[in-house]
Amino acid sequence: MADLKGKVALCTGAGRRLGLGEAILKRLAADGARVVITDLGSPKQHMGTEHIGTTDEMEQIAEDIRRSGGEAITVALDVRDEAQVEAAIQRSVEAFGALDILINNAGIGYLIHPITEMPIEEWTAVLEVNLMGAFLCTKHAARQMIRQGNGGRIINIASQAAKSGHPHMSAYVASKHGMVGLTRTSAVELGEHGITVNAICPNHVTTGLGSVQNEYFAKYKGLTVDEYLAQMRRSIPMRRVGQGSDTANAVAFLCSEDASYITGEAMNVSGGVEMH
Ligand SMILES: NC(=O)c1ccc[n+]([C@@H]2O[C@H](COP(=O)([O-])OP(=O)(O)OC[C@H]3O[C@@H](n4cnc5c(N)ncnc54)[C@H](O)[C@@H]3O)[C@@H](O)[C@H]2O)c1
């Protein structure tokens, strides 16, 4: 366990059941952090309305955390909207007195097409959520952390797709590679304030987003989803797909005192499938 007693952690895109954000915030709350669950909440003006974390789901996750003895609030936040980003950080400070940990987790990974067919609207939506959203949250969280003067932690949930190309995922892969660049530049700029910035690069996890990818790529390869997943497991050195807890464990470590000299990293959490 990491000792995060008294720390305040905000995670974006954390309001969807079975998602990495839920796993991350439950782990950080168990380690003593007070947590801010943020997500879109309402499907208005969003591409792929069935793929979002709703207000009800956010509240259920908060309730789970409170029942386990943790402290949690929920805030509706579209990471593409700078005013909403500022307001969500302000709300964390009002509720818990500070912001010590930001996890940029919001992501779109279900807009999948060959590059020759990729509509510009979908390319833009992916880049806006995955990369611009992480930038906006980093900008305002870092301002708050600098004001507080106690350092901080920023963790970007990138992907295996931040390190290698994957077919039909041009926007996603570009956005996740971009997140590593954002991580490195933020680490260079914020180090003098005691703020570490790292990325985590998980391989496949069967979340809501992961299930859409399974269905698409199984069909593309002429396999059933079970056959596709069996093939995937055989290609992973640890012989299983990822779990939310694998990513959550890595986040907890990077938030801990033990990781205070680690910054600018893009850490694979992939059972050995990604090694560089
Ligand atoms: N599942 C995987 O296989 C996998 C692997 C590597 C990385 N990731 C990354 O992990 C992160 C979480 O994904 P997940 O697999 O848990 O899927 P998920 O669908 O459960 O979570 C994604 C969340 O992002 C939110 N979101 C989308 N647009 C948003 C916006 N404009 N503002 C705020 N929130 C928004 C959604 O509402 C959703 O709750 C993503 O960044 C994803 O790219 C996932």
PDB file of C-alpha atoms in Angstrom, residues 83-249:
ATOM      1  CA  ALA A  83     -13.611  26.684 -17.863  1.00  0.00           C
ATOM      2  CA  GLN A  84     -14.962  23.326 -16.642  1.00  0.00           C
ATOM      3  CA  VAL A  85     -11.415  22.130 -15.921  1.00  0.00           C
ATOM      4  CA  GLU A  86     -10.712  25.213 -13.794  1.00  0.00           C
ATOM      5  CA  ALA A  87     -14.054  24.833 -12.005  1.00  0.00           C
ATOM      6  CA  ALA A  88     -13.456  21.139 -11.220  1.00  0.00           C
ATOM      7  CA  ILE A  89     -10.073  21.922  -9.669  1.00  0.00           C
ATOM      8  CA  GLN A  90     -11.626  24.759  -7.687  1.00  0.00           C
ATOM      9  CA  ARG A  91     -14.345  22.370  -6.473  1.00  0.00           C
ATOM     10  CA  SER A  92     -11.669  19.867  -5.278  1.00  0.00           C
ATOM     11  CA  VAL A  93      -9.956  22.625  -3.323  1.00  0.00           C
ATOM     12  CA  GLU A  94     -13.252  23.813  -1.805  1.00  0.00           C
ATOM     13  CA  ALA A  95     -14.230  20.271  -0.789  1.00  0.00           C
ATOM     14  CA  PHE A  96     -10.874  18.930   0.395  1.00  0.00           C
ATOM     15  CA  GLY A  97      -8.548  21.942   0.742  1.00  0.00           C
ATOM     16  CA  ALA A  98      -6.022  21.024  -1.954  1.00  0.00           C
ATOM     17  CA  LEU A  99      -5.190  19.117  -5.115  1.00  0.00           C
ATOM     18  CA  ASP A 100      -2.127  16.867  -4.849  1.00  0.00           C
ATOM     19  CA  ILE A 101      -2.641  14.224  -7.543  1.00  0.00           C
ATOM     20  CA  LEU A 102      -4.070  14.507 -11.070  1.00  0.00           C
ATOM     21  CA  ILE A 103      -4.739  11.436 -13.188  1.00  0.00           C
ATOM     22  CA  ASN A 104      -5.450  12.200 -16.840  1.00  0.00           C
ATOM     23  CA  ASN A 105      -7.509   9.133 -17.712  1.00  0.00           C
ATOM     24  CA  ALA A 106     -10.371  10.399 -19.925  1.00  0.00           C
ATOM     25  CA  GLY A 107     -10.101   8.830 -23.332  1.00  0.00           C
ATOM     26  CA  ILE A 108     -11.867   7.901 -26.549  1.00  0.00           C
ATOM     27  CA  GLY A 109     -10.690   4.609 -28.012  1.00  0.00           C
ATOM     28  CA  TYR A 110     -13.758   3.451 -29.897  1.00  0.00           C
ATOM     29  CA  LEU A 111     -13.527   5.533 -33.096  1.00  0.00           C
ATOM     30  CA  ILE A 112     -11.715   2.983 -35.236  1.00  0.00           C
ATOM     31  CA  HIS A 113     -11.219   3.140 -39.019  1.00  0.00           C
ATOM     32  CA  PRO A 114      -8.477   2.507 -41.584  1.00  0.00           C
ATOM     33  CA  ILE A 115      -6.515   5.746 -42.067  1.00  0.00           C
ATOM     34  CA  THR A 116      -7.907   6.075 -45.589  1.00  0.00           C
ATOM     35  CA  GLU A 117     -11.445   6.158 -44.129  1.00  0.00           C
ATOM     36  CA  MET A 118     -10.873   8.183 -40.949  1.00  0.00           C
ATOM     37  CA  PRO A 119     -13.325  11.135 -40.839  1.00  0.00           C
ATOM     38  CA  ILE A 120     -11.733  14.399 -39.705  1.00  0.00           C
ATOM     39  CA  GLU A 121     -14.494  14.903 -37.083  1.00  0.00           C
ATOM     40  CA  GLU A 122     -13.544  11.641 -35.405  1.00  0.00           C
ATOM     41  CA  TRP A 123      -9.799  12.348 -35.630  1.00  0.00           C
ATOM     42  CA  THR A 124     -10.424  15.722 -33.980  1.00  0.00           C
ATOM     43  CA  ALA A 125     -12.671  14.272 -31.254  1.00  0.00           C
ATOM     44  CA  VAL A 126     -10.008  11.727 -30.246  1.00  0.00           C
ATOM     45  CA  LEU A 127      -7.180  14.288 -30.207  1.00  0.00           C
ATOM     46  CA  GLU A 128      -9.308  16.800 -28.283  1.00  0.00           C
ATOM     47  CA  VAL A 129     -10.268  14.401 -25.508  1.00  0.00           C
ATOM     48  CA  ASN A 130      -7.114  12.283 -25.193  1.00  0.00           C
ATOM     49  CA  LEU A 131      -4.436  14.946 -25.725  1.00  0.00           C
ATOM     50  CA  MET A 132      -5.872  18.462 -25.460  1.00  0.00           C
ATOM     51  CA  GLY A 133      -7.899  17.409 -22.399  1.00  0.00           C
ATOM     52  CA  ALA A 134      -4.765  16.098 -20.691  1.00  0.00           C
ATOM     53  CA  PHE A 135      -2.981  19.358 -21.524  1.00  0.00           C
ATOM     54  CA  LEU A 136      -5.775  21.530 -20.086  1.00  0.00           C
ATOM     55  CA  CYS A 137      -5.983  19.508 -16.875  1.00  0.00           C
ATOM     56  CA  THR A 138      -2.199  19.512 -16.496  1.00  0.00           C
ATOM     57  CA  LYS A 139      -2.071  23.284 -17.013  1.00  0.00           C
ATOM     58  CA  HIS A 140      -4.597  24.095 -14.295  1.00  0.00           C
ATOM     59  CA  ALA A 141      -3.677  21.320 -11.850  1.00  0.00           C
ATOM     60  CA  ALA A 142      -0.016  22.382 -12.063  1.00  0.00           C
ATOM     61  CA  ARG A 143      -0.968  26.010 -11.326  1.00  0.00           C
ATOM     62  CA  GLN A 144      -2.827  24.839  -8.200  1.00  0.00           C
ATOM     63  CA  MET A 145       0.022  22.548  -7.096  1.00  0.00           C
ATOM     64  CA  ILE A 146       2.592  25.327  -7.592  1.00  0.00           C
ATOM     65  CA  ARG A 147       0.434  27.692  -5.490  1.00  0.00           C
ATOM     66  CA  GLN A 148       0.239  25.094  -2.711  1.00  0.00           C
ATOM     67  CA  GLY A 149       4.045  24.688  -2.724  1.00  0.00           C
ATOM     68  CA  ASN A 150       4.048  21.016  -1.637  1.00  0.00           C
ATOM     69  CA  GLY A 151       4.879  19.349  -4.935  1.00  0.00           C
ATOM     70  CA  GLY A 152       2.442  16.949  -6.559  1.00  0.00           C
ATOM     71  CA  ARG A 153       1.903  14.045  -8.892  1.00  0.00           C
ATOM     72  CA  ILE A 154       0.518  14.066 -12.429  1.00  0.00           C
ATOM     73  CA  ILE A 155      -0.075  10.703 -14.080  1.00  0.00           C
ATOM     74  CA  ASN A 156      -1.148  10.334 -17.685  1.00  0.00           C
ATOM     75  CA  ILE A 157      -2.909   7.113 -18.626  1.00  0.00           C
ATOM     76  CA  ALA A 158      -1.422   6.607 -22.073  1.00  0.00           C
ATOM     77  CA  SER A 159      -1.377   3.116 -23.615  1.00  0.00           C
ATOM     78  CA  GLN A 160       0.654   0.471 -25.331  1.00  0.00           C
ATOM     79  CA  ALA A 161      -0.471   2.567 -28.313  1.00  0.00           C
ATOM     80  CA  ALA A 162       1.899   5.298 -27.068  1.00  0.00           C
ATOM     81  CA  LYS A 163       4.871   3.134 -28.037  1.00  0.00           C
ATOM     82  CA  SER A 164       3.896   1.231 -31.208  1.00  0.00           C
ATOM     83  CA  GLY A 165       1.609   1.550 -34.220  1.00  0.00           C
ATOM     84  CA  HIS A 166      -1.711  -0.312 -34.263  1.00  0.00           C
ATOM     85  CA  PRO A 167      -3.898  -0.710 -37.353  1.00  0.00           C
ATOM     86  CA  HIS A 168      -7.074   1.379 -37.723  1.00  0.00           C
ATOM     87  CA  MET A 169      -6.207   3.429 -34.627  1.00  0.00           C
ATOM     88  CA  SER A 170      -4.404   6.390 -36.217  1.00  0.00           C
ATOM     89  CA  ALA A 171      -5.953   9.114 -34.066  1.00  0.00           C
ATOM     90  CA  TYR A 172      -5.749   7.048 -30.874  1.00  0.00           C
ATOM     91  CA  VAL A 173      -2.113   6.062 -31.460  1.00  0.00           C
ATOM     92  CA  ALA A 174      -1.146   9.641 -32.376  1.00  0.00           C
ATOM     93  CA  SER A 175      -2.904  11.009 -29.277  1.00  0.00           C
ATOM     94  CA  LYS A 176      -1.222   8.496 -26.979  1.00  0.00           C
ATOM     95  CA  HIS A 177       2.242   9.113 -28.482  1.00  0.00           C
ATOM     96  CA  GLY A 178       1.487  12.811 -27.960  1.00  0.00           C
ATOM     97  CA  MET A 179       0.694  12.158 -24.306  1.00  0.00           C
ATOM     98  CA  VAL A 180       4.219  10.869 -23.807  1.00  0.00           C
ATOM     99  CA  GLY A 181       5.582  14.118 -25.259  1.00  0.00           C
ATOM    100  CA  LEU A 182       3.287  16.084 -22.945  1.00  0.00           C
ATOM    101  CA  THR A 183       4.499  13.956 -20.019  1.00  0.00           C
ATOM    102  CA  ARG A 184       8.178  14.608 -20.773  1.00  0.00           C
ATOM    103  CA  THR A 185       7.786  18.350 -21.305  1.00  0.00           C
ATOM    104  CA  SER A 186       5.627  18.756 -18.177  1.00  0.00           C
ATOM    105  CA  ALA A 187       8.181  16.761 -16.175  1.00  0.00           C
ATOM    106  CA  VAL A 188      10.993  19.069 -17.324  1.00  0.00           C
ATOM    107  CA  GLU A 189       9.021  22.227 -16.495  1.00  0.00           C
ATOM    108  CA  LEU A 190       7.445  21.136 -13.210  1.00  0.00           C
ATOM    109  CA  GLY A 191      10.351  19.268 -11.602  1.00  0.00           C
ATOM    110  CA  GLU A 192      11.618  22.390  -9.844  1.00  0.00           C
ATOM    111  CA  HIS A 193       8.267  22.583  -8.046  1.00  0.00           C
ATOM    112  CA  GLY A 194       8.548  19.026  -6.751  1.00  0.00           C
ATOM    113  CA  ILE A 195       5.847  17.844  -9.146  1.00  0.00           C
ATOM    114  CA  THR A 196       6.530  14.542 -10.900  1.00  0.00           C
ATOM    115  CA  VAL A 197       4.837  13.746 -14.199  1.00  0.00           C
ATOM    116  CA  ASN A 198       4.720  10.206 -15.554  1.00  0.00           C
ATOM    117  CA  ALA A 199       2.729   8.184 -18.059  1.00  0.00           C
ATOM    118  CA  ILE A 200       1.491   4.632 -17.699  1.00  0.00           C
ATOM    119  CA  CYS A 201       1.150   2.476 -20.790  1.00  0.00           C
ATOM    120  CA  PRO A 202      -1.268  -0.413 -20.195  1.00  0.00           C
ATOM    121  CA  ASN A 203      -1.980  -3.143 -22.717  1.00  0.00           C
ATOM    122  CA  HIS A 204      -5.513  -4.397 -23.330  1.00  0.00           C
ATOM    123  CA  VAL A 205      -7.989  -4.334 -20.437  1.00  0.00           C
ATOM    124  CA  THR A 206     -11.593  -5.418 -21.105  1.00  0.00           C
ATOM    125  CA  THR A 207     -13.281  -2.210 -19.956  1.00  0.00           C
ATOM    126  CA  GLY A 208     -16.234  -0.601 -21.793  1.00  0.00           C
ATOM    127  CA  LEU A 209     -13.734   0.911 -24.218  1.00  0.00           C
ATOM    128  CA  GLY A 210     -11.731  -2.335 -24.416  1.00  0.00           C
ATOM    129  CA  SER A 211     -14.860  -4.359 -25.284  1.00  0.00           C
ATOM    130  CA  VAL A 212     -15.557  -2.188 -28.334  1.00  0.00           C
ATOM    131  CA  GLN A 213     -11.989  -2.756 -29.529  1.00  0.00           C
ATOM    132  CA  ASN A 214     -12.347  -6.532 -28.996  1.00  0.00           C
ATOM    133  CA  GLU A 215     -15.515  -6.649 -31.070  1.00  0.00           C
ATOM    134  CA  TYR A 216     -14.037  -4.551 -33.880  1.00  0.00           C
ATOM    135  CA  PHE A 217     -10.742  -6.439 -34.153  1.00  0.00           C
ATOM    136  CA  ALA A 218     -12.302  -9.904 -33.722  1.00  0.00           C
ATOM    137  CA  LYS A 219     -14.609  -9.135 -36.655  1.00  0.00           C
ATOM    138  CA  TYR A 220     -11.714  -7.688 -38.679  1.00  0.00           C
ATOM    139  CA  LYS A 221      -9.727 -10.917 -38.187  1.00  0.00           C
ATOM    140  CA  GLY A 222     -12.745 -13.193 -38.817  1.00  0.00           C
ATOM    141  CA  LEU A 223     -12.655 -14.538 -35.228  1.00  0.00           C
ATOM    142  CA  THR A 224     -15.121 -14.685 -32.379  1.00  0.00           C
ATOM    143  CA  VAL A 225     -14.318 -12.379 -29.463  1.00  0.00           C
ATOM    144  CA  ASP A 226     -13.289 -15.444 -27.396  1.00  0.00           C
ATOM    145  CA  GLU A 227     -10.950 -16.654 -30.145  1.00  0.00           C
ATOM    146  CA  TYR A 228      -9.515 -13.170 -30.536  1.00  0.00           C
ATOM    147  CA  LEU A 229      -8.852 -12.871 -26.788  1.00  0.00           C
ATOM    148  CA  ALA A 230      -7.292 -16.353 -26.683  1.00  0.00           C
ATOM    149  CA  GLN A 231      -4.959 -15.327 -29.512  1.00  0.00           C
ATOM    150  CA  MET A 232      -4.116 -12.124 -27.625  1.00  0.00           C
ATOM    151  CA  ARG A 233      -3.324 -14.036 -24.414  1.00  0.00           C
ATOM    152  CA  ARG A 234      -0.922 -16.320 -26.292  1.00  0.00           C
ATOM    153  CA  SER A 235       0.970 -13.258 -27.565  1.00  0.00           C
ATOM    154  CA  ILE A 236       1.452 -11.775 -24.070  1.00  0.00           C
ATOM    155  CA  PRO A 237       4.484 -13.068 -22.119  1.00  0.00           C
ATOM    156  CA  MET A 238       2.459 -13.155 -18.858  1.00  0.00           C
ATOM    157  CA  ARG A 239      -0.321 -15.049 -20.737  1.00  0.00           C
ATOM    158  CA  ARG A 240      -3.224 -12.895 -19.568  1.00  0.00           C
ATOM    159  CA  VAL A 241      -4.750  -9.569 -20.565  1.00  0.00           C
ATOM    160  CA  GLY A 242      -4.419  -6.570 -18.254  1.00  0.00           C
ATOM    161  CA  GLN A 243      -6.717  -5.779 -15.358  1.00  0.00           C
ATOM    162  CA  GLY A 244      -7.720  -2.419 -13.930  1.00  0.00           C
ATOM    163  CA  SER A 245      -5.847  -3.315 -10.760  1.00  0.00           C
ATOM    164  CA  ASP A 246      -2.552  -3.637 -12.701  1.00  0.00           C
ATOM    165  CA  THR A 247      -2.807   0.015 -13.761  1.00  0.00           C
ATOM    166  CA  ALA A 248      -4.139   1.100 -10.357  1.00  0.00           C
ATOM    167  CA  ASN A 249      -1.150  -0.530  -8.603  1.00  0.00           C
TER     168      ASN A 249
END
